[in-house]
Structure formats: C-alpha cells, structure tokens
C-alpha cells in the first residue's frame, strides 16, 4: 500500500540543514561555523565569507533553543493578563500589549502571556520562575495591596512595573507610569476655557490610587480657578451603569454643565443618561473621558478623552528591561509620562 503522503501528492518534510552540514559544505570545523554565527570577529575575513555563503546557500538557521541553553536565557518576557471586566468600555490594555510585543521584538525579546489565580496572585509568576521559562516580567497591577511587585523584588527576579509603587515609597524597582493628574488637569482647563464653571467629577472608589490621582487633577485645577467643587463629585464602580446613575444624581442635585470622568467607561454612562434626557453632548452638557478608547473614537458624537502615551510607555519599559538584563543600572527608578487631550464634539 502506498504511503498517505504519496496518495495525497505531498512530500515528506526535508530536515533543515544542521551546523554539521554547513561545516561540510564550507570545508571547515563545526566550531568555525559556530564562531561565524556567534563570534564572527574570531575568524579571518576569507573564512567568514566562505561560511556565510554556505549558510545562505543552505538556508541554515541557528538553533535558538540550543543557544538559549548555553546562555541560560529564554529571550522571553512574562506578562500576566486578566480577563476583560464586563460592563466596561475600555480596551486600553489591548493597545498596550500590542505595542509591548512590537517593541520587545525589536529588542530581540518575545512576550509570553500567562494567566493568574485571583486567590493566589503570585502563582503564575512562581511557576515561570521555577521553570526558568522567562528572563524578566512586566507587572501591570500596582494598585494598593497587590503583592506581585513586592514578591518579585524579594525573589530578586528582574521586572519593570507599568504603574507607580503606590504603597511603597521606598521601592527601588524600575517603573513607568502616566501622570493621571496632569491628564485631568488638561480636561478641566479645556472645559474652563469653554466657559464652564460647574464641572462635575465622576471617579472611582477611594481605595483606587489611580482614581484618586486623576481626581486630584480636577480638584486642584478647580480650586486654582476659584470654582466650586462641593457636591460636584461622585465615587462609583468603573461600569457604564454606575457612571450613568452618578450623572443622573449630579444633574438633579448640583446642575453641572460639564463632566470630567476617570475613564471612558464612566463617560459612556454619562452620555447614556444625557441621551435618556434628550440632552445633547457638547451643546447642552460637555463630557470628557479618560483613556481615549476605541469607543471614544467611534461614538457617533465623538467623546473627548485623555489619551495615554502607551507607545512611549512600552518603549520605556523595554529600555528598562534591557538595562536590567544587561546588569546596567537604570537611568532612573521611575519614568512619569504626560498624556494628551483629544478634543471631540462631546466637549
């Protein structure tokens, strides 16, 4: 009986050329081929040229796994991912992960995504460390009480955090973050320039340092301009429904003419309430969100939003990782980047 491959008109795969095959073609030793790949400065120009011609003719590709075993590196960066929260409009982490993967590849690394256990937040990290599967980590959850950064520091594992060490002023690990207060200051200044004096704030619960940082930008700017804030602020869960309910209460009790929100999710809730009340965003009530999500960009009216420089965040994180893996001190422990405001019809 003929083989399946023959009946299907296919061919068995041909084994890729090995280092020994290249050595035979070039008429040199295996070590010489290895030097041509890893230490070309050790070879004479004529020998190096001959080996490179053989490599190109045969399509030889060095065995990455074997090289990693010799150098004790994996060229992988671990990044824990969490499921998307239902009822929200933010896909910021998708944009960040995509940019991080691209930037890491340019530096010769690949990103390994892994999931975690909510009951044991360091379990996934521990497994990868024990198996030496990654060279370093990027940590994105730096909210109060999160143990990952402190645990990795205790294990002397290389990592860079996307987010400040909010509850550890003495932390010395490298981090990159976006200045949320600067972003909401831009939003509030924009609304004041448009003539608004009763600008409401809808943010997250008080135990969110990121939310409180963003709230501070609105609060400080309002006070600097001598504008009232009493009765104009609300703290809620980060869902569209919560944002809409908070907007309804504020409209009824405090009559704001504009809203600054800690996220696009909350801003979408505000827009929904305005739609129910037949109020036009930008004409009757101004609305500004935070994160410049895809929803903000495609919403029919167009949602004005604070945009985080995630591309630059990724570049700075990879730069810090390279310094760590090269055993070089980082230029500085923390890098704080400034966001921008994307103005659309809602304001």
CSV table of N, CA and C in Angstrom, one decimal, residues 223-297:
chain,number,residue,atom,x,y,z
A,223,UNK,N,-9.9,74.5,42.1
A,223,UNK,CA,-9.6,75.4,43.2
A,223,UNK,C,-8.7,76.5,42.8
A,224,UNK,N,-7.8,76.3,41.9
A,224,UNK,CA,-6.9,77.3,41.3
A,224,UNK,C,-7.7,78.4,40.6
A,225,UNK,N,-8.8,78.0,40.0
A,225,UNK,CA,-9.6,79.0,39.3
A,225,UNK,C,-10.7,79.5,40.2
A,226,UNK,N,-10.7,79.2,41.5
A,226,UNK,CA,-11.8,79.7,42.4
A,226,UNK,C,-13.1,79.1,42.1
A,227,UNK,N,-13.2,77.9,41.5
A,227,UNK,CA,-14.5,77.3,41.2
A,227,UNK,C,-15.0,76.3,42.2
A,228,UNK,N,-16.3,76.2,42.4
A,228,UNK,CA,-16.8,75.3,43.5
A,228,UNK,C,-16.6,73.8,43.1
A,229,UNK,N,-16.4,73.0,44.1
A,229,UNK,CA,-16.4,71.5,43.9
A,229,UNK,C,-17.3,70.8,44.9
A,230,UNK,N,-17.8,71.5,45.9
A,230,UNK,CA,-18.7,70.8,46.9
A,230,UNK,C,-20.0,70.3,46.2
A,231,UNK,N,-20.3,69.1,46.4
A,231,UNK,CA,-21.5,68.5,45.8
A,231,UNK,C,-21.4,68.1,44.3
A,232,UNK,N,-20.2,68.3,43.8
A,232,UNK,CA,-20.0,68.1,42.3
A,232,UNK,C,-19.1,66.8,42.0
A,233,UNK,N,-18.9,66.0,43.1
A,233,UNK,CA,-18.0,64.8,42.9
A,233,UNK,C,-18.7,63.6,43.3
A,234,UNK,N,-18.5,62.5,42.6
A,234,UNK,CA,-19.1,61.2,42.9
A,234,UNK,C,-18.0,60.1,42.7
A,235,UNK,N,-18.0,59.1,43.6
A,235,UNK,CA,-17.1,57.9,43.5
A,235,UNK,C,-17.9,56.7,43.3
A,236,UNK,N,-17.7,55.9,42.2
A,236,UNK,CA,-18.5,54.8,41.9
A,236,UNK,C,-17.6,53.6,41.4
A,237,UNK,N,-18.2,52.5,41.1
A,237,UNK,CA,-17.6,51.4,40.4
A,237,UNK,C,-17.3,51.8,39.0
A,238,UNK,N,-16.3,51.2,38.3
A,238,UNK,CA,-16.0,51.6,37.0
A,238,UNK,C,-16.8,50.8,36.0
A,239,UNK,N,-18.1,51.1,35.9
A,239,UNK,CA,-19.0,50.5,34.9
A,239,UNK,C,-19.8,51.5,34.2
A,240,UNK,N,-20.4,51.2,33.1
A,240,UNK,CA,-21.2,52.2,32.3
A,240,UNK,C,-22.5,52.5,33.2
A,241,UNK,N,-23.0,51.5,33.8
A,241,UNK,CA,-24.3,51.7,34.6
A,241,UNK,C,-24.0,52.7,35.7
A,242,UNK,N,-22.9,52.4,36.4
A,242,UNK,CA,-22.6,53.3,37.6
A,242,UNK,C,-22.3,54.7,37.2
A,243,UNK,N,-21.7,54.9,36.0
A,243,UNK,CA,-21.4,56.3,35.5
A,243,UNK,C,-22.7,57.0,35.2
A,244,UNK,N,-23.7,56.2,34.6
A,244,UNK,CA,-24.9,56.8,34.2
A,244,UNK,C,-25.8,57.2,35.4
A,245,UNK,N,-25.8,56.3,36.5
A,245,UNK,CA,-26.5,56.6,37.7
A,245,UNK,C,-25.9,57.8,38.4
A,246,UNK,N,-24.6,57.9,38.5
A,246,UNK,CA,-24.0,59.0,39.1
A,246,UNK,C,-24.3,60.3,38.4
A,247,UNK,N,-24.3,60.3,37.1
A,247,UNK,CA,-24.6,61.5,36.3
A,247,UNK,C,-26.0,62.0,36.6
A,248,UNK,N,-27.0,61.0,36.7
A,248,UNK,CA,-28.3,61.4,36.9
A,248,UNK,C,-28.5,62.1,38.3
A,249,UNK,N,-27.8,61.6,39.3
A,249,UNK,CA,-27.9,62.2,40.6
A,249,UNK,C,-27.3,63.6,40.6
A,250,UNK,N,-26.1,63.7,40.0
A,250,UNK,CA,-25.4,65.0,39.9
A,250,UNK,C,-26.2,66.1,39.1
A,251,UNK,N,-26.8,65.7,38.0
A,251,UNK,CA,-27.6,66.6,37.2
A,251,UNK,C,-28.8,67.1,38.0
A,252,UNK,N,-29.4,66.2,38.8
A,252,UNK,CA,-30.6,66.6,39.6
A,252,UNK,C,-30.3,67.4,40.8
A,253,UNK,N,-29.2,67.1,41.4
A,253,UNK,CA,-28.8,67.8,42.7
A,253,UNK,C,-27.9,69.0,42.6
A,254,UNK,N,-27.0,69.0,41.6
A,254,UNK,CA,-26.0,70.0,41.5
A,254,UNK,C,-25.9,70.8,40.2
A,255,UNK,N,-26.7,70.4,39.2
A,255,UNK,CA,-26.8,71.1,38.0
A,255,UNK,C,-25.5,71.5,37.3
A,256,UNK,N,-24.6,70.5,37.1
A,256,UNK,CA,-23.3,70.8,36.4
A,256,UNK,C,-23.6,71.0,34.9
A,257,UNK,N,-22.7,71.7,34.3
A,257,UNK,CA,-22.8,71.9,32.8
A,257,UNK,C,-21.7,71.1,32.1
A,258,UNK,N,-20.9,70.4,32.9
A,258,UNK,CA,-19.8,69.6,32.3
A,258,UNK,C,-19.4,68.5,33.2
A,259,UNK,N,-18.9,67.4,32.7
A,259,UNK,CA,-18.4,66.3,33.5
A,259,UNK,C,-17.0,65.9,33.0
A,260,UNK,N,-16.1,65.7,34.0
A,260,UNK,CA,-14.8,65.0,33.8
A,260,UNK,C,-14.9,63.7,34.5
A,261,UNK,N,-14.5,62.6,33.7
A,261,UNK,CA,-14.6,61.3,34.2
A,261,UNK,C,-13.3,60.6,34.3
A,262,UNK,N,-13.2,59.7,35.3
A,262,UNK,CA,-11.9,58.9,35.5
A,262,UNK,C,-11.6,57.9,34.4
A,263,UNK,N,-12.6,57.6,33.6
A,263,UNK,CA,-12.5,56.6,32.5
A,263,UNK,C,-13.5,56.9,31.4
A,264,UNK,N,-13.3,56.3,30.2
A,264,UNK,CA,-14.2,56.4,29.1
A,264,UNK,C,-15.5,55.6,29.5
A,265,UNK,N,-15.3,54.5,30.3
A,265,UNK,CA,-16.4,53.7,30.7
A,265,UNK,C,-17.4,54.6,31.5
A,266,UNK,N,-17.0,55.3,32.4
A,266,UNK,CA,-17.9,56.2,33.2
A,266,UNK,C,-18.5,57.3,32.3
A,267,UNK,N,-17.6,57.8,31.4
A,267,UNK,CA,-18.1,58.8,30.4
A,267,UNK,C,-19.2,58.3,29.6
A,268,UNK,N,-19.1,57.0,29.2
A,268,UNK,CA,-20.2,56.4,28.3
A,268,UNK,C,-21.5,56.3,29.1
A,269,UNK,N,-21.4,56.1,30.4
A,269,UNK,CA,-22.6,56.1,31.3
A,269,UNK,C,-23.2,57.5,31.3
A,270,UNK,N,-22.4,58.5,31.4
A,270,UNK,CA,-22.9,59.9,31.4
A,270,UNK,C,-23.6,60.2,30.1
A,271,UNK,N,-23.0,59.8,29.0
A,271,UNK,CA,-23.6,60.0,27.6
A,271,UNK,C,-24.9,59.3,27.5
A,272,UNK,N,-25.0,58.1,28.1
A,272,UNK,CA,-26.3,57.4,28.1
A,272,UNK,C,-27.4,58.1,28.8
A,273,UNK,N,-27.0,58.7,30.0
A,273,UNK,CA,-28.0,59.5,30.8
A,273,UNK,C,-28.5,60.7,30.0
A,274,UNK,N,-27.5,61.4,29.3
A,274,UNK,CA,-27.9,62.6,28.5
A,274,UNK,C,-28.8,62.2,27.4
A,275,UNK,N,-28.6,61.0,26.8
A,275,UNK,CA,-29.5,60.6,25.7
A,275,UNK,C,-30.9,60.3,26.2
A,276,UNK,N,-31.0,59.7,27.4
A,276,UNK,CA,-32.3,59.4,28.0
A,276,UNK,C,-33.0,60.7,28.3
A,277,UNK,N,-32.3,61.8,28.7
A,277,UNK,CA,-32.9,63.1,29.0
A,277,UNK,C,-33.0,64.0,27.8
A,278,UNK,N,-32.6,63.5,26.6
A,278,UNK,CA,-32.6,64.3,25.4
A,278,UNK,C,-31.8,65.6,25.5
A,279,UNK,N,-30.6,65.4,26.1
A,279,UNK,CA,-29.6,66.5,26.2
A,279,UNK,C,-28.5,66.2,25.3
A,280,UNK,N,-28.1,67.2,24.5
A,280,UNK,CA,-27.0,67.0,23.5
A,280,UNK,C,-25.6,67.1,24.1
A,281,UNK,N,-24.8,66.1,24.0
A,281,UNK,CA,-23.4,66.2,24.5
A,281,UNK,C,-22.6,67.3,23.7
A,282,UNK,N,-22.0,68.2,24.4
A,282,UNK,CA,-21.2,69.3,23.7
A,282,UNK,C,-22.0,70.5,23.6
A,283,UNK,N,-23.3,70.4,23.4
A,283,UNK,CA,-24.2,71.6,23.2
A,283,UNK,C,-24.9,71.9,24.6
A,284,UNK,N,-25.5,70.9,25.2
A,284,UNK,CA,-26.2,71.1,26.5
A,284,UNK,C,-25.3,70.8,27.7
A,285,UNK,N,-24.6,69.7,27.6
A,285,UNK,CA,-23.7,69.3,28.6
A,285,UNK,C,-22.4,68.7,28.0
A,286,UNK,N,-21.3,69.2,28.5
A,286,UNK,CA,-20.0,68.7,28.0
A,286,UNK,C,-19.5,67.5,28.8
A,287,UNK,N,-18.8,66.6,28.1
A,287,UNK,CA,-18.3,65.3,28.7
A,287,UNK,C,-16.9,65.0,28.2
A,288,UNK,N,-16.0,64.7,29.2
A,288,UNK,CA,-14.7,64.3,28.9
A,288,UNK,C,-14.4,63.0,29.6
A,289,UNK,N,-13.8,62.1,28.9
A,289,UNK,CA,-13.4,60.8,29.5
A,289,UNK,C,-11.9,60.7,29.6
A,290,UNK,N,-11.5,59.4,29.9
A,290,UNK,CA,-10.0,59.2,30.1
A,290,UNK,C,-9.7,57.8,29.5
A,291,UNK,N,-8.6,57.8,28.7
A,291,UNK,CA,-8.0,56.6,28.1
A,291,UNK,C,-8.1,56.6,26.6
A,292,UNK,N,-9.0,57.5,26.0
A,292,UNK,CA,-9.2,57.5,24.5
A,292,UNK,C,-9.3,56.1,24.0
A,293,UNK,N,-10.3,55.4,24.5
A,293,UNK,CA,-10.6,54.1,24.0
A,293,UNK,C,-11.2,54.1,22.6
A,294,UNK,N,-11.3,52.9,22.0
A,294,UNK,CA,-11.9,52.8,20.7
A,294,UNK,C,-13.4,53.3,20.7
A,295,UNK,N,-14.0,53.1,21.8
A,295,UNK,CA,-15.4,53.5,21.9
A,295,UNK,C,-15.5,55.1,21.8
A,296,UNK,N,-14.5,55.7,22.5
A,296,UNK,CA,-14.5,57.2,22.4
A,296,UNK,C,-14.3,57.7,21.0
A,297,UNK,N,-13.6,56.9,20.2
A,297,UNK,CA,-13.2,57.3,18.8
A,297,UNK,C,-14.4,57.1,17.9
